[in-house]
Coordinates of C-alpha atoms and ligand atoms in Angstrom, one line a residue:
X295 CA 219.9 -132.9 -30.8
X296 CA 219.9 -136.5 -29.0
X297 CA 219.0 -136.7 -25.5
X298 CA 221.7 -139.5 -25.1
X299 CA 224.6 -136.5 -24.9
X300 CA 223.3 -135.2 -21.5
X301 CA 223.7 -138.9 -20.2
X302 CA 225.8 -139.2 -17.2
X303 CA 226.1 -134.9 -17.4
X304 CA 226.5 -135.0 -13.2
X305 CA 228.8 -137.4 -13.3
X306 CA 231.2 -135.6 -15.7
X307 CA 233.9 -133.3 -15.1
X308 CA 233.9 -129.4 -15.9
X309 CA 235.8 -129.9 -18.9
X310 CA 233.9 -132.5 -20.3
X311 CA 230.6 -130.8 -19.4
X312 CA 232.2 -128.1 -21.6
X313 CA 232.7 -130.3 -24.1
X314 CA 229.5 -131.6 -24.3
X315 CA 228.2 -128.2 -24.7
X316 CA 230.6 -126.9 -27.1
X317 CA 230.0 -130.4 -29.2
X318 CA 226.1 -130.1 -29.4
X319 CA 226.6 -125.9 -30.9
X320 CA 224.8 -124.7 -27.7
X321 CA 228.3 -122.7 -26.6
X322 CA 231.0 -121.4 -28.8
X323 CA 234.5 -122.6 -28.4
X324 CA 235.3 -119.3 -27.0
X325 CA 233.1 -119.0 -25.2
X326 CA 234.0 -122.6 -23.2
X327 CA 237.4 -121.7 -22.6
X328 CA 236.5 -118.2 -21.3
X329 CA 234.4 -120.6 -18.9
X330 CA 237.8 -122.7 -18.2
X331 CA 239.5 -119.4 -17.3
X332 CA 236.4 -118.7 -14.9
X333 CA 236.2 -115.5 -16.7
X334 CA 232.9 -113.5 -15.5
X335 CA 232.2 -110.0 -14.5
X336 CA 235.2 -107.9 -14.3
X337 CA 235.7 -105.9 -11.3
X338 CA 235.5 -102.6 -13.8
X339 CA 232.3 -103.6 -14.8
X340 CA 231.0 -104.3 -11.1
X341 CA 232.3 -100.8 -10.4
X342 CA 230.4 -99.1 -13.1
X343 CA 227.1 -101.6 -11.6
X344 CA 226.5 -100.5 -8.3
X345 CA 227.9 -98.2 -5.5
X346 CA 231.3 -98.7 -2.9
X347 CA 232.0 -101.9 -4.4
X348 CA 235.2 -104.1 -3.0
X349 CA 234.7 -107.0 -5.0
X350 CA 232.3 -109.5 -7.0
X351 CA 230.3 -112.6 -5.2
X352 CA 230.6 -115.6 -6.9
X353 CA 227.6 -118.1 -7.1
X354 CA 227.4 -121.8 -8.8
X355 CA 225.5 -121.9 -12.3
X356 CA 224.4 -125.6 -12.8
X357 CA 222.0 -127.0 -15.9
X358 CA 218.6 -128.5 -15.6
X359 CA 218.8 -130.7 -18.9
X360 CA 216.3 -131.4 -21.2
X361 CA 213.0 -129.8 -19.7
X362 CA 210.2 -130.4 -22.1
X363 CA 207.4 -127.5 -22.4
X364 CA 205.3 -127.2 -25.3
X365 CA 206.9 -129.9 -26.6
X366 CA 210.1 -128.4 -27.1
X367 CA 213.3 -129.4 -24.9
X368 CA 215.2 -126.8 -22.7
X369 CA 218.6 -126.2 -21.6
X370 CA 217.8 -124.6 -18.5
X371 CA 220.4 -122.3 -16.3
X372 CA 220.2 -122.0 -12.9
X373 CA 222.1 -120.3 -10.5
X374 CA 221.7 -121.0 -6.7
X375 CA 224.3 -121.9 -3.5
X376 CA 221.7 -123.8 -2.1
X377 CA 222.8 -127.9 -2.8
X378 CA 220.1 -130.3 -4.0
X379 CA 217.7 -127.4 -6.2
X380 CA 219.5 -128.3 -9.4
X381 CA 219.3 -132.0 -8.9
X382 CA 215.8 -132.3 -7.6
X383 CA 215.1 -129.8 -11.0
X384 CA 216.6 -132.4 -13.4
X385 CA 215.2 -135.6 -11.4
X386 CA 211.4 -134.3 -11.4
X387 CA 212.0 -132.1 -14.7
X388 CA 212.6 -135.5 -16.4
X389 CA 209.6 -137.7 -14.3
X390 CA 207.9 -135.1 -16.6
X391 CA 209.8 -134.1 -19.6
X392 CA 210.2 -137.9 -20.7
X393 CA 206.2 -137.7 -21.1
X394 CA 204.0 -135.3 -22.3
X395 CA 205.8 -132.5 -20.9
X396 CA 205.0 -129.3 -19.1
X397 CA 201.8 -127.1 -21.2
X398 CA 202.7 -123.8 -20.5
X399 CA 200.7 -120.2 -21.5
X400 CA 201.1 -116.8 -21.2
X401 CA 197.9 -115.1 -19.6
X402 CA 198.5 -111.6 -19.8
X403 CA 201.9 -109.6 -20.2
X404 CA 201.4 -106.4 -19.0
X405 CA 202.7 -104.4 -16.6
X406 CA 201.2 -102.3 -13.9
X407 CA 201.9 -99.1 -12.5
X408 CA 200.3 -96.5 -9.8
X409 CA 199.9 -92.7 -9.2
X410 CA 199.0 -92.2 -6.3
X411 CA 197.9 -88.6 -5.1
X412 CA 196.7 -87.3 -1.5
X413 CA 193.1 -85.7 -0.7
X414 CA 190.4 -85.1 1.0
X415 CA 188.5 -88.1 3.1
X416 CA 185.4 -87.3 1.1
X417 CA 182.7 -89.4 -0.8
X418 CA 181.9 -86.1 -2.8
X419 CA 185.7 -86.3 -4.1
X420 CA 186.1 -89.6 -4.8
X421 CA 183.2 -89.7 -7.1
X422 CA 184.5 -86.7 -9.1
X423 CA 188.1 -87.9 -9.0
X424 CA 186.7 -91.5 -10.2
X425 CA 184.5 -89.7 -12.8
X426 CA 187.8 -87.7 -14.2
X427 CA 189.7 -90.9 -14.4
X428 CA 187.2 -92.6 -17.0
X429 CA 186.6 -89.2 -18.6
X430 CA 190.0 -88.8 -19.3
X431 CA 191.5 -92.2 -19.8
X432 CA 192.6 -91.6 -23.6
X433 CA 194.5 -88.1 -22.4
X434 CA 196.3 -90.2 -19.6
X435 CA 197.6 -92.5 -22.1
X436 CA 198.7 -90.1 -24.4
X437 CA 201.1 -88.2 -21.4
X438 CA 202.1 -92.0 -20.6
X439 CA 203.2 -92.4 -24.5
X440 CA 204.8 -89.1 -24.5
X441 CA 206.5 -89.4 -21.9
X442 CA 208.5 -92.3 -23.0
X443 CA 208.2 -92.8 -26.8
X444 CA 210.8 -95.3 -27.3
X445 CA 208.6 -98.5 -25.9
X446 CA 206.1 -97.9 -29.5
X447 CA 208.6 -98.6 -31.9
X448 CA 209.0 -102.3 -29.8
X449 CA 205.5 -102.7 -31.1
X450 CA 205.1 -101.7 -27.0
X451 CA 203.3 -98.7 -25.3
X452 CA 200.5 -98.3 -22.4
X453 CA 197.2 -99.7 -22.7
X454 CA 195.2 -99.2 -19.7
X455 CA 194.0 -97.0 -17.4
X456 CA 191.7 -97.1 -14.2
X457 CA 191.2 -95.5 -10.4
X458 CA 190.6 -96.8 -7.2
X459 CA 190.1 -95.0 -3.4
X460 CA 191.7 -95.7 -0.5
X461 CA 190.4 -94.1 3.0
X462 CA 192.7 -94.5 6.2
X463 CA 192.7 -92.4 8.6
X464 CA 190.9 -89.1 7.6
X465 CA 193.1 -88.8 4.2
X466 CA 192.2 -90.0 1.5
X467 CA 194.4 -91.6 -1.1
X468 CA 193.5 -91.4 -5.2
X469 CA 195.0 -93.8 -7.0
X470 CA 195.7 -94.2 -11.3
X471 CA 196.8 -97.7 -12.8
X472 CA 198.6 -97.9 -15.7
X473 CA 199.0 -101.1 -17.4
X474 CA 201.9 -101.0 -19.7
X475 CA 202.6 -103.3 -22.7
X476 CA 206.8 -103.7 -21.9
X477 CA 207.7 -105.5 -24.7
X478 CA 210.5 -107.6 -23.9
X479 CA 211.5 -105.5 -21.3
X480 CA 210.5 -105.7 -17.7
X481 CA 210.1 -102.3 -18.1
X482 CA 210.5 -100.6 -14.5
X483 CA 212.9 -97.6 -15.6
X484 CA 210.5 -97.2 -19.0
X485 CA 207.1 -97.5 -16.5
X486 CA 208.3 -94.9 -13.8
X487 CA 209.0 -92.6 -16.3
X488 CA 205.9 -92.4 -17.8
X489 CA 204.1 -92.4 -13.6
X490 CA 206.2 -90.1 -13.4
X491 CA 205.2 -87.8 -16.5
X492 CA 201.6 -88.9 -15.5
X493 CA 201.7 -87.9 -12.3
X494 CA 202.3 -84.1 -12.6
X495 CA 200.0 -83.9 -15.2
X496 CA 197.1 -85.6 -13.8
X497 CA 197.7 -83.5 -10.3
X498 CA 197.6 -80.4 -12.3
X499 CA 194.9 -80.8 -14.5
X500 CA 192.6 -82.4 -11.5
X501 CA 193.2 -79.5 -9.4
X502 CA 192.2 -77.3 -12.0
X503 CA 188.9 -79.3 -13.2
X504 CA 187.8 -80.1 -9.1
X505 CA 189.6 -77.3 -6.7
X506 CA 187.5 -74.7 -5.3
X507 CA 188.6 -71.2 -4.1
X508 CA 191.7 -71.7 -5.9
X509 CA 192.8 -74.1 -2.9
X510 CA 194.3 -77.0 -4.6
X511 CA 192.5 -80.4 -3.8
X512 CA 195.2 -83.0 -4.3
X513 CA 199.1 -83.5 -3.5
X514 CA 201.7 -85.7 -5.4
X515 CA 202.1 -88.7 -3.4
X516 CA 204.0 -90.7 -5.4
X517 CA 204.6 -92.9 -8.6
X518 CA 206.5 -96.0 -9.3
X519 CA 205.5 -99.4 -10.9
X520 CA 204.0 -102.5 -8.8
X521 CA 205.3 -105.4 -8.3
X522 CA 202.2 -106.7 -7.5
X523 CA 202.0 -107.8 -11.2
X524 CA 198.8 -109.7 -11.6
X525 CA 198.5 -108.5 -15.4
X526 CA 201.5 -110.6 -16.3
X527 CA 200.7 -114.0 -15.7
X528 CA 202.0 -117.0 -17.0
X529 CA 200.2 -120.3 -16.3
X530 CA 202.1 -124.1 -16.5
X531 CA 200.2 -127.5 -16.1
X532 CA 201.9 -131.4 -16.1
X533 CA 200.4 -134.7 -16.3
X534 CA 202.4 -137.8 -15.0
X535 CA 201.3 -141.2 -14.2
X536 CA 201.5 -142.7 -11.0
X537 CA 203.7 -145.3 -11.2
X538 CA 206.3 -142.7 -12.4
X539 CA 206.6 -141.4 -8.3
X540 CA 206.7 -144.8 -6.7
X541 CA 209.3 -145.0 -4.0
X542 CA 211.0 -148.4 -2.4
X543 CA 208.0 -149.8 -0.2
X544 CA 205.5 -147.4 -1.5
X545 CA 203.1 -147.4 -4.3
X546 CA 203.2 -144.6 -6.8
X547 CA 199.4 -144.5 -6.4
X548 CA 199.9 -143.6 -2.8
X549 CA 202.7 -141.1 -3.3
X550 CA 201.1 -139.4 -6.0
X551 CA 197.9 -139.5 -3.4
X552 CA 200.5 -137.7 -0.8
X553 CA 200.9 -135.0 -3.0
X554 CA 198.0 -134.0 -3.8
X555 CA 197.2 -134.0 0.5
X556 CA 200.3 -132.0 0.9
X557 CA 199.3 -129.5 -1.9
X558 CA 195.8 -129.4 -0.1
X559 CA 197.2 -128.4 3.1
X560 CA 199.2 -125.8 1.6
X561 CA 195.8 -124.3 0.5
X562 CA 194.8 -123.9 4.5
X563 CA 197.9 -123.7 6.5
X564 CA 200.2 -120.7 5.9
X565 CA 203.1 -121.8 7.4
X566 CA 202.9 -124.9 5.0
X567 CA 202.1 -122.4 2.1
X568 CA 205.2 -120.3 2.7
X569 CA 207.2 -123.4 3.0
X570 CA 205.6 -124.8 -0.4
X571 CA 206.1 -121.7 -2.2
X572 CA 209.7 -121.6 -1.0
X573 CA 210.4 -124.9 -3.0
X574 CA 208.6 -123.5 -5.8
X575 CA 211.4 -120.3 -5.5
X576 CA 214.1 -122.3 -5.4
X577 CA 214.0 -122.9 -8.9
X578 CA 212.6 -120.0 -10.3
X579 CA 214.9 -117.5 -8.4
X580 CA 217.6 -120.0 -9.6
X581 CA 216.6 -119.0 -13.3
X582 CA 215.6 -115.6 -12.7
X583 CA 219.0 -115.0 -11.3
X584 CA 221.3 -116.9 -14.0
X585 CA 219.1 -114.8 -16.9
X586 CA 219.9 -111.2 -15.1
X587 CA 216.4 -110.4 -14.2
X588 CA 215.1 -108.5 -11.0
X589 CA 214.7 -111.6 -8.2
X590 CA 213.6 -109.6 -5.6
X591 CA 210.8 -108.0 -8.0
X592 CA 210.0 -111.6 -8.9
X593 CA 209.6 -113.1 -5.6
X594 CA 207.5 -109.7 -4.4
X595 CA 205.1 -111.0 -7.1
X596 CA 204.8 -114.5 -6.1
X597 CA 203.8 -114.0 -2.8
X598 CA 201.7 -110.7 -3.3
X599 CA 199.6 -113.3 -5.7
X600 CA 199.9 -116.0 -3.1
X601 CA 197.5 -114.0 -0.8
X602 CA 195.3 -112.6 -4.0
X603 CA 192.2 -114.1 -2.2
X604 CA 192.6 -112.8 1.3
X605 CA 194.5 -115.6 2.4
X606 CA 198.1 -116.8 1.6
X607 CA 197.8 -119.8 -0.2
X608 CA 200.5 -122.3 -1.8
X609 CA 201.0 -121.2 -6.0
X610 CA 201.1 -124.6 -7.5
X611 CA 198.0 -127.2 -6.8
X612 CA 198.6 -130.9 -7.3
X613 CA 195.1 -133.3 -7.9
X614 CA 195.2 -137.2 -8.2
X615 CA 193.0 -138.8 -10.2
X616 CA 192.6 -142.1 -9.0
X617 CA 190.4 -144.0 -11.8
X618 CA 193.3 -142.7 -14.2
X619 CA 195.9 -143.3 -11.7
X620 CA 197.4 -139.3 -12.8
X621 CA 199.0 -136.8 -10.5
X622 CA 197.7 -133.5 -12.3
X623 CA 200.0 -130.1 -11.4
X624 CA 199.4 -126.7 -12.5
X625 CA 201.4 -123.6 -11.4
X626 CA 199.8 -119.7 -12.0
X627 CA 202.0 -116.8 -10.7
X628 CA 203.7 -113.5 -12.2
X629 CA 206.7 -113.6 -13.6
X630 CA 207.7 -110.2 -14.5
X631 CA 211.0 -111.2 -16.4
X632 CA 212.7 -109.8 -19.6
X633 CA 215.2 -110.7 -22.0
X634 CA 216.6 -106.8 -22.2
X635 CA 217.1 -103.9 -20.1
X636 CA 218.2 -103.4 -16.7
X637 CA 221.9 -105.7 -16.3
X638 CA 220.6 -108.4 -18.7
X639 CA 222.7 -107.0 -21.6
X640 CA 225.9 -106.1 -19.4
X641 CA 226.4 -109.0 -17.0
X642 CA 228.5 -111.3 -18.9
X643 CA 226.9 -114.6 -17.5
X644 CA 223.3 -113.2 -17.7
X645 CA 224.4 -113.0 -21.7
X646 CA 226.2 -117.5 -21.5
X647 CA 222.3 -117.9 -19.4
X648 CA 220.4 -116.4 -23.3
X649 CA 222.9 -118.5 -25.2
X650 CA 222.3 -121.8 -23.2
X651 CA 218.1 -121.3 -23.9
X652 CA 219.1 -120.5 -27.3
X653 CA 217.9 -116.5 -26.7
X654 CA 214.0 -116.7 -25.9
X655 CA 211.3 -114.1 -25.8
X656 CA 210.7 -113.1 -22.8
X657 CA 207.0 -115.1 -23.2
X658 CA 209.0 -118.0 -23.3
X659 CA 211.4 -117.5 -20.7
X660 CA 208.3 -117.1 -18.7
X661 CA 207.0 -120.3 -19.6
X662 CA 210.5 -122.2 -19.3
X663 CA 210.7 -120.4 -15.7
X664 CA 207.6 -121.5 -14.3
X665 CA 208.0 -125.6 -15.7
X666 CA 211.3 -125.0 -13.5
X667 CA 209.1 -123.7 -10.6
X668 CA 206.4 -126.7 -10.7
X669 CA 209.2 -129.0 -11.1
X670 CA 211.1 -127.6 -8.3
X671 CA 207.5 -128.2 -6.3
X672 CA 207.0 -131.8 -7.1
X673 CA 210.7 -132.9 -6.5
X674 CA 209.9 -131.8 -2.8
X675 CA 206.7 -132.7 -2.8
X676 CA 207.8 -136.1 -3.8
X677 CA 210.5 -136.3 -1.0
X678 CA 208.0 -134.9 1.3
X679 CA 205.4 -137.7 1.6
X680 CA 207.8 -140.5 1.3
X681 CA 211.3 -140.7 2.7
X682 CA 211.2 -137.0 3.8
X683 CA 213.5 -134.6 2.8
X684 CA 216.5 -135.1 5.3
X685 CA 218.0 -138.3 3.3
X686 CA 218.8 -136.3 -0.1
X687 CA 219.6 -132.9 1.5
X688 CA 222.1 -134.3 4.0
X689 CA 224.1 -136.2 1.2
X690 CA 224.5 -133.0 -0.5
X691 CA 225.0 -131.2 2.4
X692 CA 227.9 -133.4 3.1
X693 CA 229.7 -131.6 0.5
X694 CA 229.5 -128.7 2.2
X695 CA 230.7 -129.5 5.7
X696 CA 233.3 -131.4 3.5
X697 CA 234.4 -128.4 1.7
X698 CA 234.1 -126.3 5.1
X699 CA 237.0 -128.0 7.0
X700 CA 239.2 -127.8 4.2
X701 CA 238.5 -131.0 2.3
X702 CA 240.4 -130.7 -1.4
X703 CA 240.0 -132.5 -4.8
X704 CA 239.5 -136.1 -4.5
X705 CA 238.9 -135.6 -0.7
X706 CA 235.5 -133.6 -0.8
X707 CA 233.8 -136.6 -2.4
X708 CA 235.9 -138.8 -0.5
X709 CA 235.0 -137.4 3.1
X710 CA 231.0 -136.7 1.8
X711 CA 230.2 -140.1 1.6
X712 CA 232.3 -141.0 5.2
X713 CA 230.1 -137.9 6.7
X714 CA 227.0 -139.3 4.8
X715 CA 227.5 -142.9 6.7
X716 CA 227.9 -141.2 9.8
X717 CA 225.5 -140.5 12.6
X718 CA 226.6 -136.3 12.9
X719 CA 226.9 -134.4 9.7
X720 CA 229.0 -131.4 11.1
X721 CA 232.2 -130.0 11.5
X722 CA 233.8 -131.4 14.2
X723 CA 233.3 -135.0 13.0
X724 CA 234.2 -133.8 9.6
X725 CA 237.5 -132.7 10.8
X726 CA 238.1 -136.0 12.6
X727 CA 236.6 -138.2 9.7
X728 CA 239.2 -135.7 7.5
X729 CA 242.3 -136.1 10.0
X730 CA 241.5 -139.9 9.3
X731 CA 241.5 -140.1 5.7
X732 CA 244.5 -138.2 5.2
X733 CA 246.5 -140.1 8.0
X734 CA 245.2 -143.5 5.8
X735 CA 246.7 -142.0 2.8
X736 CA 250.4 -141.0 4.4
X737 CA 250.3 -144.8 5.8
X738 CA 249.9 -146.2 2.3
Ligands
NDP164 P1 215.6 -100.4 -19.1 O1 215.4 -99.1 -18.4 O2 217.0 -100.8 -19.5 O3 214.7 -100.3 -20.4 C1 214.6 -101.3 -21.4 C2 215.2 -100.8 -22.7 O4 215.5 -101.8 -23.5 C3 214.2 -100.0 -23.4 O5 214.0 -98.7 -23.0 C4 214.7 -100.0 -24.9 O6 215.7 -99.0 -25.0 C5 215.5 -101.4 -24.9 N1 214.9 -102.4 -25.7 C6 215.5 -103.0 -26.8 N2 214.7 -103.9 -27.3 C7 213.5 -103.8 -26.7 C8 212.3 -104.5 -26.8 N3 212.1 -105.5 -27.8 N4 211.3 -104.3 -25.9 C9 211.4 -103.4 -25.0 N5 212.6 -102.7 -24.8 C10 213.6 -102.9 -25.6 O7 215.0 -101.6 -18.3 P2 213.6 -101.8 -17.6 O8 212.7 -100.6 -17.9 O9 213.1 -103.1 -18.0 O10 213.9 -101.7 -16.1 C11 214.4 -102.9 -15.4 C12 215.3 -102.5 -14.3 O11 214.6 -101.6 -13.4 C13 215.7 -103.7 -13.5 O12 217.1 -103.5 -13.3 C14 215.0 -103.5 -12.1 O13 215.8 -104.0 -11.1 C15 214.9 -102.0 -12.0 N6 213.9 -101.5 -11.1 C16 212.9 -102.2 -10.5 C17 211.9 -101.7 -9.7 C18 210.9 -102.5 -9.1 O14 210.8 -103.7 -9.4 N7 210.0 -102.0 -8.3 C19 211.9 -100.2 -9.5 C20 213.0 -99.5 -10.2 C21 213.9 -100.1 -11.0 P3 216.1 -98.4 -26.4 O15 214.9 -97.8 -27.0 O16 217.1 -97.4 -26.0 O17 216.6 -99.5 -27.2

């Protein structure tokens, strides 16, 4: 496929964006004019979803074109409300893309899961629990695998097993891990049942192998998967020269420089780390969202593993190496994402979001979802350390005062650039810059 079709894609209508889909075979002709009918999810459907519902809640879907990892290019959708994450996607996805790329690898894909069962505060105990565990890991697998048969036909099934010990406050708290290979699931309902399974078992059979006096040692806590997934990681690196992030008046050298300061600070100050890893969200919850998948287990994830060490730290590290004049990135987090299960297969945009990538694995969507995260990083890194980041957010956010007092059509573009030139972007000089335009047009 050329590149040259996406040219001037912003700049196009909705029906020629359409078009330009429809033309390259990445959407069906059906399938573009259920978009021109703003078809989506039916109110029957979103009755069936989720509880008391009223209506549906509409958010933009918008394209990061052309996103190069492992050397293979990307159609990438992304739904957000937030103006600017979609643009600053495509303007550092390309800085990168129209190089070397983004490398991306998946570190581990498995998912974890505890039992968790109460007992006594007591050293004695947690040695004999912790000596059960490891005794009996191939038995606790077996329940798991029973329990929920369907994930070994995938080629899928639980792998893992291990115990830790928890004392607070005079009880003490016996835990089992289970790491589960999901397949191309994310594989919370499938997990839970097997915790689940495992967790009556394991209770019984402990308090038959440790209780004395018939008293039973332990109580069911709980089960359920974590979301603290640090078994399913996925790691993404770029490479970009310098010269590539120069900005009117500053050197690429010294931006790229910038960065790599910025991305140091996020590494000791947490209220810059949160605000890093915010940036860094804004494209991946944008994806995550668009492809159906669980966003708030996703973001749980991120900043669980942002604070792995102790301390909460920014996810994606920036260095510059000045003899080589190279801003070097890399991005390692969880992304717990599949490509079935849960709403993926109902939601009728989550199924346009698999067409548009051209229906990954769910290795590769993590891949694809994390280049979108370090991109998403370096576009505000990049605004950050040079012009800040108020210029290009207020020109988008123009729009949206613009379309708040009632702007229509021609007018919302119109009135954006007026507010834009102005000294107050907000509502009341909207209105009056509004009043204006439209008592300019009846005069003409
Ligand atoms: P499902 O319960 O829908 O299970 C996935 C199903 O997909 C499998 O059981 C299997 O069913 C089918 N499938 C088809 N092909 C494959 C394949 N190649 N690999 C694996 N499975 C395949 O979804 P999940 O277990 O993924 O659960 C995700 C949902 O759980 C999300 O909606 C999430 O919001 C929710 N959730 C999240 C929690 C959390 O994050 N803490 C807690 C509880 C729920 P079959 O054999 O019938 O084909």
């Amino acid at each position: 496929m050329s590149k040259k079709i996406w040219r001037h894609f912003h700049k196009k209508t909705l029906a020629e964006r359409w078009q330009v889909l429809e033309e390259a075979g990445i959407l069906a002709a059906e399938t573009c004019q259920s978009l021109a009918e703003g078809e989506g999810m039916s109110l029957e459907m979103a009755d069936q979803m989720i509880e008391n519902v009223i209506t549906t809640y509409q958010i933009p879907m918008g394209l990061s074109l052309n996103l190069k990892v492992n050397d293979k290019a990307y159609i990438v959708p992304m739904v957000t409300e937030e103006p600017s994450v979609v643009a600053a996607s495509n303007f550092a996805g390309q800085i990168v893309s129209v190089g070397s790329g983004f490398q991306a690898e998946v570190i581990s894909r498995l998912m974890t899961g505890q039992v968790c069962l109460t007992g006594p505060d007591d050293p004695n105990t947690q040695k004999a629990f912790a000596d059960w565990v490891s005794k009996h890991q191939e038995t606790i697998l077996e329940w798991a695998r029973t329990a929920y048969p369907a994930i070994l036909k995938y080629g899928g099934g639980p792998r893992a097993v291990r115990s830790a010990y928890y004392s607070y406050q005079e009880r003490g708290f016996y835990l089992i891990y289970l790491d589960v290979d999901t397949q191309e699931a994310m594989g919370a309902n499938m997990m839970n049942t097997m915790l689940e399974a495992v967790k009556e078992q394991s209770c019984l059979a402990l308090n038959q192998a440790l209780a004395e006096d018939d008293k039973p040692l332990f109580d069911p806590l709980m089960a359920i998967l974590s979301n603290h997934a640090d078994q399913c990681l996925v790691r993404v690196q770029c490479d970009i020269p310098a010269r590539k992030l120069s900005r009117p008046g500053l050197a690429g050298s010294l931006v790229a420089q910038r960065i790599a300061y910025a991305s140091d600070l996020a590494q000791v100050d947490a209220y810059r780390a949160a605000t890093h890893n915010k940036g860094i969200m804004n494209g991946i919850d944008a994806v995550v969202l668009a492809t159906g998948n669980d966003w708030r287990a996703i973001e749980a994830g991120a900043h669980s593993y942002a604070v792995k060490d102790g301390a909460y730290r920014g996810l994606a590290i920036w260095t510059y190496d000045e003899n080589n004049e190279r801003l070097k990135g890399e991005l390692c987090l969880p992304l717990a994402v599949g490509t079935v299960g849960g709403s993926i297969g109902i939601h009728p945009q989550a199924k346009l979001s698999q067409d548009l990538l051209g229906h990954l694995p769910a290795q590769e969507l993590m891949q694809v979802i994390a280049a979108i995260g370090l991109a998403q990083n370096l576009a505000a890194l990049r605004a950050l350390v040079s012009e800040g980041i108020q210029s290009g957010h207020m020109a988008l956010h123009a729009r949206s005062v613009a379309i708040q007092v009632g702007a229509e059509g021609e007018e919302v573009a119109q009135l954006a650039k007026a507010l834009a030139e102005s000294t107050n972007i907000n509502q009341e000089t909207a209105r009056d810059l509004l009043a204006d335009l439209r008592q300019n047009k009846t005069d003409e």
